Amino acid sequence: MKEKATVVKHTGSHYLLSKLPEWNVFSAVIKGKLRLKGFNATNPIAVGDMVAYHMEDENTAVISEILPRKNCIVRRAANLSKQTHVIAANIDMAYLIVTIDFPETKPAFVDRFLVTCEAYNVPVKILLNKTDLYTENHAGMIDEFKGIYSNAGYRIDEISAIAGNGIERLKDEIKDKVVLFAGASGVGKSSLITAIDPSLTLKTGEISDAHNQGRHTTTFYEMHPISSGGFIIDMPGIRGFGLVDFKPEEISLFFPEMFRIAEECRFAPCTHTHEPGCAVKQAVEDGEIPYQRYMSYLGMLEENGKYR
Ligand code: GDP
Ligand code: ZN
């Protein structure tokens, strides 16, 4: 008899499953080839995937099918590769943790993550951490940041992992969800996860990718239950994190404030770079689209070109 469960961990040779929201983990294997159509990924099954399985004998669960994903987060599998690595699937909310200062999160990093979420239909929210450290000297930067990203349509919550601001609200928000936490190093991601659940000690294992003979490592992502409810996937690092295989004219679709205005461009498709009558370029000149976001866009366009 077929049953369904969620993948909570992949350890190289086998998968750990649980029937969420229950946390009752058991091991399963795949036999033969199993692939989800439309994904050119190095890993066929990712954390968060729903799978169908059957018991081959009393102790052996065999995964027979990957159920369609509602969304996923991917990164490029290796440099100059067109293959993707699926970091996680079926995420209810991705939280991007940023800091305006101590250290400053680079706009290119923020935008890259947001674009990936847009491209793969992952709801995303920004958490502005370390608010306890900001003085009135930061007020201008904070207003600018909030202006740029709320104009683009993103929600921004101000929190402090150390002072505890916004933590109860966050716990309440994630208690019935599978969430992903991402952030550049030093923004306080570990502190935040500890503030949410002190019993969580998240360590992600890195092992060599067999196909690459140790030239690069593959991180195995893992889902953890939170004591106050919900499940968390920690996304450490951003090495190799980038856009995968988009057409140049597609990228601006993932900048909501550009997408809104692009229908007024004279040419379609328009890359918003050299085309006459480009409404996006005009909006940047008029200050309606932030210059910083447009620069991020150009950076992604250029980088994307290298992989095509
Ligand atoms: P990670 O690299 O994102 O996991 O960052 P950590 O959680 O290791 O935090 C980096 C540093 O920032 C540590 O010294 C933390 O104590 C500090 N930190 C994290 N969150 C806050 C915060 O909300 N306020 C203050 N003042 N410091 C914080
Ligand atoms: Zn245009």
CSV table of C-alpha atoms and ligand atoms in Angstrom, one decimal:
chain,number,residue,atom,x,y,z
A,1,MET,CA,0.0,0.0,0.0
A,2,LYS,CA,1.3,3.4,-0.9
A,3,GLU,CA,1.7,6.1,1.7
A,4,LYS,CA,3.0,9.7,1.6
A,5,ALA,CA,5.6,11.4,3.7
A,6,THR,CA,7.9,14.4,3.6
A,7,VAL,CA,11.7,14.2,3.1
A,8,VAL,CA,13.4,15.7,6.1
A,9,LYS,CA,16.9,14.8,5.4
A,10,HIS,CA,19.1,13.2,2.8
A,11,THR,CA,22.3,11.5,4.0
A,12,GLY,CA,23.8,10.4,0.7
A,13,SER,CA,22.7,6.8,0.8
A,14,HIS,CA,19.2,7.1,2.2
A,15,TYR,CA,16.5,9.6,3.0
A,16,LEU,CA,14.8,10.3,6.2
A,17,LEU,CA,11.0,10.8,6.0
A,18,SER,CA,8.3,11.9,8.4
A,19,LYS,CA,4.6,12.4,7.9
A,20,LEU,CA,4.4,16.1,8.8
A,21,PRO,CA,3.2,17.7,10.9
A,22,GLU,CA,4.0,14.5,12.9
A,23,TRP,CA,7.7,14.2,13.7
A,24,ASN,CA,8.3,10.5,13.6
A,25,VAL,CA,11.4,9.9,11.4
A,26,PHE,CA,12.1,6.8,9.5
A,27,SER,CA,14.5,5.8,6.8
A,28,ALA,CA,13.8,5.1,3.1
A,29,VAL,CA,15.7,4.3,-0.1
A,30,ILE,CA,15.1,4.8,-3.8
A,31,LYS,CA,15.6,2.0,-6.2
A,32,GLY,CA,16.4,2.7,-9.8
A,33,LYS,CA,15.9,6.0,-11.4
A,34,LEU,CA,13.5,8.5,-10.0
A,35,ARG,CA,13.2,12.0,-11.4
A,36,LEU,CA,10.7,14.8,-11.4
A,37,LYS,CA,10.0,16.0,-14.9
A,38,GLY,CA,11.4,19.5,-15.8
A,39,PHE,CA,14.2,19.6,-13.4
A,40,ASN,CA,17.8,19.2,-14.5
A,41,ALA,CA,19.1,18.7,-11.0
A,42,THR,CA,22.0,16.8,-9.5
A,43,ASN,CA,19.7,15.7,-6.7
A,44,PRO,CA,16.4,14.1,-7.7
A,45,ILE,CA,14.9,14.5,-4.2
A,46,ALA,CA,15.3,17.4,-1.9
A,47,VAL,CA,14.4,18.2,1.7
A,48,GLY,CA,10.7,19.2,1.8
A,49,ASP,CA,9.7,16.9,-1.1
A,50,MET,CA,6.6,14.9,-0.7
A,51,VAL,CA,7.1,11.4,-1.8
A,52,ALA,CA,5.0,8.2,-2.1
A,53,TYR,CA,6.5,5.1,-0.7
A,54,HIS,CA,5.7,1.5,0.1
A,55,MET,CA,7.1,-1.0,2.6
A,56,GLU,CA,9.2,-3.6,0.8
A,57,ASP,CA,9.4,-5.6,4.0
A,58,GLU,CA,8.9,-4.8,7.6
A,59,ASN,CA,11.9,-2.5,7.8
A,60,THR,CA,12.5,-1.1,4.3
A,61,ALA,CA,10.6,1.8,3.0
A,62,VAL,CA,11.1,2.3,-0.7
A,63,ILE,CA,10.3,5.7,-2.4
A,64,SER,CA,8.4,5.1,-5.6
A,65,GLU,CA,7.3,8.6,-6.6
A,66,ILE,CA,8.2,12.3,-6.1
A,67,LEU,CA,5.0,14.3,-5.9
A,68,PRO,CA,4.8,17.6,-7.8
A,69,ARG,CA,6.5,20.5,-6.0
A,70,LYS,CA,4.6,23.7,-5.2
A,71,ASN,CA,7.9,25.5,-5.2
A,72,CYS,CA,11.6,25.1,-4.5
A,73,ILE,CA,14.9,26.9,-4.0
A,74,VAL,CA,17.7,26.0,-6.3
A,75,ARG,CA,21.3,26.9,-6.8
A,76,ARG,CA,23.8,26.3,-9.6
A,77,ALA,CA,25.3,22.8,-9.1
A,78,ALA,CA,28.9,24.0,-9.9
A,79,ASN,CA,30.6,26.8,-11.6
A,80,LEU,CA,29.9,27.0,-15.3
A,81,SER,CA,27.3,24.3,-14.9
A,82,LYS,CA,23.8,24.4,-16.2
A,83,GLN,CA,22.7,21.8,-13.8
A,84,THR,CA,20.9,22.8,-10.6
A,85,HIS,CA,21.0,21.6,-7.1
A,86,VAL,CA,17.6,21.8,-5.3
A,87,ILE,CA,18.2,23.1,-1.8
A,88,ALA,CA,14.7,22.6,-0.6
A,89,ALA,CA,11.1,22.1,-1.9
A,90,ASN,CA,7.6,23.0,-0.8
A,91,ILE,CA,8.5,26.0,1.4
A,92,ASP,CA,5.7,27.9,3.0
A,93,MET,CA,7.9,30.9,3.7
A,94,ALA,CA,11.5,31.9,3.1
A,95,TYR,CA,12.9,34.4,5.6
A,96,LEU,CA,15.8,36.4,4.4
A,97,ILE,CA,17.7,37.8,7.3
A,98,VAL,CA,19.6,41.0,6.6
A,99,THR,CA,21.5,43.7,8.5
A,100,ILE,CA,21.9,47.3,7.4
A,101,ASP,CA,25.1,47.5,9.3
A,102,PHE,CA,27.3,45.2,11.5
A,103,PRO,CA,27.8,43.9,8.8
A,104,GLU,CA,26.0,45.5,5.9
A,105,THR,CA,24.2,43.0,3.7
A,106,LYS,CA,25.1,43.6,0.1
A,107,PRO,CA,22.2,44.6,-2.1
A,108,ALA,CA,23.4,42.1,-4.8
A,109,PHE,CA,22.9,39.3,-2.3
A,110,VAL,CA,19.5,40.4,-1.2
A,111,ASP,CA,18.3,40.8,-4.7
A,112,ARG,CA,19.7,37.5,-5.9
A,113,PHE,CA,17.8,35.7,-3.2
A,114,LEU,CA,14.6,37.6,-3.8
A,115,VAL,CA,14.8,36.9,-7.5
A,116,THR,CA,15.3,33.2,-6.9
A,117,CYS,CA,12.2,33.2,-4.7
A,118,GLU,CA,10.2,35.0,-7.3
A,119,ALA,CA,11.4,32.7,-10.1
A,120,TYR,CA,10.4,29.5,-8.2
A,121,ASN,CA,7.2,30.8,-6.5
A,122,VAL,CA,8.5,30.8,-2.9
A,123,PRO,CA,6.8,33.4,-0.6
A,124,VAL,CA,9.6,35.5,1.0
A,125,LYS,CA,9.8,37.9,3.8
A,126,ILE,CA,12.7,40.1,4.9
A,127,LEU,CA,13.8,40.1,8.6
A,128,LEU,CA,15.9,43.2,9.4
A,129,ASN,CA,18.0,42.0,12.4
A,130,LYS,CA,20.1,43.7,15.0
A,131,THR,CA,17.7,46.6,15.5
A,132,ASP,CA,19.1,47.0,19.0
A,133,LEU,CA,22.4,48.2,17.5
A,134,TYR,CA,21.0,50.9,15.2
A,135,THR,CA,21.2,54.5,16.3
A,136,GLU,CA,19.7,57.6,14.8
A,137,ASN,CA,22.6,57.6,12.4
A,138,HIS,CA,21.1,54.5,10.8
A,139,ALA,CA,17.6,56.0,10.4
A,140,GLY,CA,18.3,57.2,6.9
A,141,MET,CA,19.7,53.9,5.7
A,142,ILE,CA,16.8,52.0,7.3
A,143,ASP,CA,14.2,54.2,5.7
A,144,GLU,CA,15.9,53.8,2.3
A,145,PHE,CA,16.1,50.0,2.6
A,146,LYS,CA,12.5,49.7,3.7
A,147,GLY,CA,11.5,52.1,0.9
A,148,ILE,CA,13.2,50.1,-1.8
A,149,TYR,CA,11.9,46.7,-0.7
A,150,SER,CA,8.4,47.6,0.3
A,151,ASN,CA,8.0,49.4,-3.0
A,152,ALA,CA,9.0,46.2,-4.7
A,153,GLY,CA,6.2,44.5,-2.7
A,154,TYR,CA,8.2,42.7,0.1
A,155,ARG,CA,7.3,42.6,3.8
A,156,ILE,CA,10.0,43.7,6.2
A,157,ASP,CA,9.9,43.0,9.9
A,158,GLU,CA,12.4,44.6,12.2
A,159,ILE,CA,13.8,42.2,14.8
A,160,SER,CA,16.6,41.6,17.3
A,161,ALA,CA,17.7,38.1,17.9
A,162,ILE,CA,19.7,39.2,21.0
A,163,ALA,CA,17.2,41.7,22.5
A,164,GLY,CA,14.3,39.5,21.6
A,165,ASN,CA,12.3,42.0,19.6
A,166,GLY,CA,9.8,40.4,17.2
A,167,ILE,CA,10.7,36.8,18.2
A,168,GLU,CA,7.4,35.8,19.7
A,169,ARG,CA,5.6,37.1,16.7
A,170,LEU,CA,7.9,35.2,14.4
A,171,LYS,CA,7.4,32.0,16.4
A,172,ASP,CA,3.7,32.5,16.1
A,173,GLU,CA,4.0,33.1,12.4
A,174,ILE,CA,6.0,29.9,11.7
A,175,LYS,CA,4.3,27.5,14.0
A,176,ASP,CA,2.3,25.7,11.3
A,177,LYS,CA,4.8,26.1,8.5
A,178,VAL,CA,7.8,24.7,6.8
A,179,VAL,CA,10.2,27.7,6.6
A,180,LEU,CA,13.6,28.4,5.2
A,181,PHE,CA,16.1,30.7,6.9
A,182,ALA,CA,18.7,32.3,4.7
A,183,GLY,CA,21.2,35.1,5.2
A,184,ALA,CA,24.8,36.1,4.5
A,185,SER,CA,27.3,35.2,7.2
A,186,GLY,CA,27.3,37.4,10.3
A,187,VAL,CA,23.7,38.7,10.1
A,188,GLY,CA,22.7,36.6,13.1
A,189,LYS,CA,21.0,33.7,11.5
A,190,SER,CA,22.3,31.2,14.1
A,191,SER,CA,21.4,33.6,17.0
A,192,LEU,CA,17.9,33.9,15.6
A,193,ILE,CA,17.4,30.2,15.3
A,194,THR,CA,18.6,29.8,18.8
A,195,ALA,CA,16.2,32.5,20.0
A,196,ILE,CA,13.3,30.7,18.3
A,197,ASP,CA,14.3,27.4,19.8
A,198,PRO,CA,17.3,27.1,22.1
A,199,SER,CA,17.3,23.3,21.8
A,200,LEU,CA,18.1,23.5,18.1
A,201,THR,CA,21.8,23.1,17.2
A,202,LEU,CA,22.0,23.2,13.5
A,203,LYS,CA,24.9,21.6,11.8
A,204,THR,CA,24.9,20.9,8.1
A,205,GLY,CA,27.1,18.2,6.9
A,206,GLU,CA,29.3,18.7,3.8
A,207,ILE,CA,30.5,15.8,1.9
A,208,SER,CA,32.3,15.5,-1.4
A,209,ASP,CA,30.2,15.2,-4.5
A,210,ALA,CA,30.9,11.8,-6.0
A,211,HIS,CA,30.6,13.1,-9.5
A,212,ASN,CA,33.2,15.7,-9.0
A,213,GLN,CA,35.8,13.7,-7.2
A,214,GLY,CA,36.0,16.0,-4.3
A,215,ARG,CA,36.5,19.1,-6.4
A,216,HIS,CA,33.5,20.6,-4.8
A,217,THR,CA,31.3,19.8,-1.9
A,218,THR,CA,27.6,19.2,-1.6
A,219,THR,CA,25.7,20.4,1.4
A,220,PHE,CA,22.9,18.2,2.6
A,221,TYR,CA,20.1,20.3,3.9
A,222,GLU,CA,18.0,19.2,6.7
A,223,MET,CA,14.6,20.0,8.3
A,224,HIS,CA,14.3,20.5,12.0
A,225,PRO,CA,11.2,20.6,14.2
A,226,ILE,CA,10.7,23.7,16.3
A,227,SER,CA,9.6,23.2,19.8
A,228,SER,CA,6.9,25.9,19.5
A,229,GLY,CA,5.6,24.4,16.2
A,230,GLY,CA,6.7,24.4,12.6
A,231,PHE,CA,9.8,23.2,10.8
A,232,ILE,CA,12.9,25.0,9.8
A,233,ILE,CA,15.4,24.5,7.0
A,234,ASP,CA,18.6,26.3,7.6
A,235,MET,CA,20.4,27.5,4.4
A,236,PRO,CA,24.0,28.0,5.3
A,237,GLY,CA,26.3,30.0,3.0
A,238,ILE,CA,25.6,31.2,-0.4
A,239,ARG,CA,28.6,29.7,-2.3
A,240,GLY,CA,27.5,29.1,-5.9
A,241,PHE,CA,24.1,30.5,-5.2
A,242,GLY,CA,22.9,32.1,-8.3
A,243,LEU,CA,20.4,32.2,-11.1
A,244,VAL,CA,20.1,29.2,-13.2
A,245,ASP,CA,19.3,29.1,-16.9
A,246,PHE,CA,17.0,32.1,-17.5
A,247,LYS,CA,16.5,33.8,-20.7
A,248,PRO,CA,17.9,37.4,-20.6
A,249,GLU,CA,14.4,38.8,-21.0
A,250,GLU,CA,13.0,36.7,-18.2
A,251,ILE,CA,15.1,38.1,-15.4
A,252,SER,CA,13.2,41.4,-15.1
A,253,LEU,CA,10.0,39.4,-14.5
A,254,PHE,CA,11.4,38.6,-11.1
A,255,PHE,CA,11.8,42.2,-10.1
A,256,PRO,CA,8.2,43.0,-9.3
A,257,GLU,CA,8.6,46.8,-9.6
A,258,MET,CA,10.2,46.3,-13.1
A,259,PHE,CA,7.7,43.7,-14.2
A,260,ARG,CA,4.8,46.1,-13.4
A,261,ILE,CA,6.2,48.8,-15.7
A,262,ALA,CA,7.8,46.6,-18.4
A,263,GLU,CA,4.5,46.3,-20.4
A,264,GLU,CA,4.9,50.0,-21.3
A,265,CYS,CA,8.3,49.3,-23.0
A,266,ARG,CA,8.1,49.9,-26.8
A,267,PHE,CA,9.6,46.5,-27.6
A,268,ALA,CA,8.6,43.1,-26.2
A,269,PRO,CA,10.5,41.3,-25.0
A,270,CYS,CA,12.8,44.1,-23.8
A,271,THR,CA,16.0,43.6,-21.8
A,272,HIS,CA,15.8,47.1,-20.5
A,273,THR,CA,19.3,47.8,-21.4
A,274,HIS,CA,19.7,49.4,-24.9
A,275,GLU,CA,16.2,49.4,-26.3
A,276,PRO,CA,14.7,52.7,-27.4
A,277,GLY,CA,11.4,53.6,-25.7
A,278,CYS,CA,12.2,51.4,-22.6
A,279,ALA,CA,9.8,52.3,-19.8
A,280,VAL,CA,12.0,50.7,-17.2
A,281,LYS,CA,15.1,52.8,-18.0
A,282,GLN,CA,12.9,55.8,-18.0
A,283,ALA,CA,11.5,54.9,-14.6
A,284,VAL,CA,15.0,54.5,-13.2
A,285,GLU,CA,15.9,57.9,-14.6
A,286,ASP,CA,12.8,59.4,-13.0
A,287,GLY,CA,13.6,57.7,-9.7
A,288,GLU,CA,10.6,55.5,-9.7
A,289,ILE,CA,12.7,52.3,-9.8
A,290,PRO,CA,15.6,52.5,-7.4
A,291,TYR,CA,18.9,52.7,-9.2
A,292,GLN,CA,20.3,50.1,-6.8
A,293,ARG,CA,17.8,47.5,-7.9
A,294,TYR,CA,18.4,48.3,-11.5
A,295,MET,CA,22.2,47.8,-11.0
A,296,SER,CA,21.5,44.5,-9.4
A,297,TYR,CA,19.4,43.6,-12.4
A,298,LEU,CA,22.2,44.5,-14.8
A,299,GLY,CA,24.6,42.5,-12.7
A,300,MET,CA,22.4,39.4,-12.9
A,301,LEU,CA,21.9,39.9,-16.6
A,302,GLU,CA,25.6,40.0,-17.2
A,303,GLU,CA,26.4,37.0,-15.0
A,304,ASN,CA,23.6,35.0,-16.4
A,305,GLY,CA,25.1,35.5,-19.9
A,306,LYS,CA,28.2,33.6,-18.9
A,307,TYR,CA,26.2,30.5,-18.3
A,308,ARG,CA,24.3,30.4,-21.4
B,1,GDP,P1,25.3,34.0,11.5
B,1,GDP,O1,26.7,34.0,10.8
B,1,GDP,O2,24.3,34.7,10.6
B,1,GDP,O3,24.8,32.7,12.0
B,1,GDP,O4,25.4,35.0,12.7
B,1,GDP,P2,25.6,34.7,14.3
B,1,GDP,O5,24.2,34.3,14.8
B,1,GDP,O6,26.7,33.9,14.5
B,1,GDP,O7,25.8,36.2,14.8
B,1,GDP,C1,26.9,37.0,14.4
B,1,GDP,C2,27.2,38.0,15.5
B,1,GDP,O8,26.2,38.9,15.6
B,1,GDP,C3,27.3,37.3,16.9
B,1,GDP,O9,28.3,38.0,17.6
B,1,GDP,C4,26.0,37.5,17.5
B,1,GDP,O10,26.0,37.6,18.9
B,1,GDP,C5,25.6,38.9,16.9
B,1,GDP,N1,24.2,39.1,16.8
B,1,GDP,C6,23.3,38.3,16.2
B,1,GDP,N2,22.0,38.9,16.3
B,1,GDP,C7,22.1,40.0,17.0
B,1,GDP,C8,21.2,41.0,17.4
B,1,GDP,O11,20.0,41.0,17.2
B,1,GDP,N3,21.8,42.1,18.1
B,1,GDP,C9,23.1,42.2,18.4
B,1,GDP,N4,23.5,43.2,19.1
B,1,GDP,N5,24.0,41.3,18.0
B,1,GDP,C10,23.5,40.2,17.3
B,2,ZN,ZN,12.4,48.0,-21.3
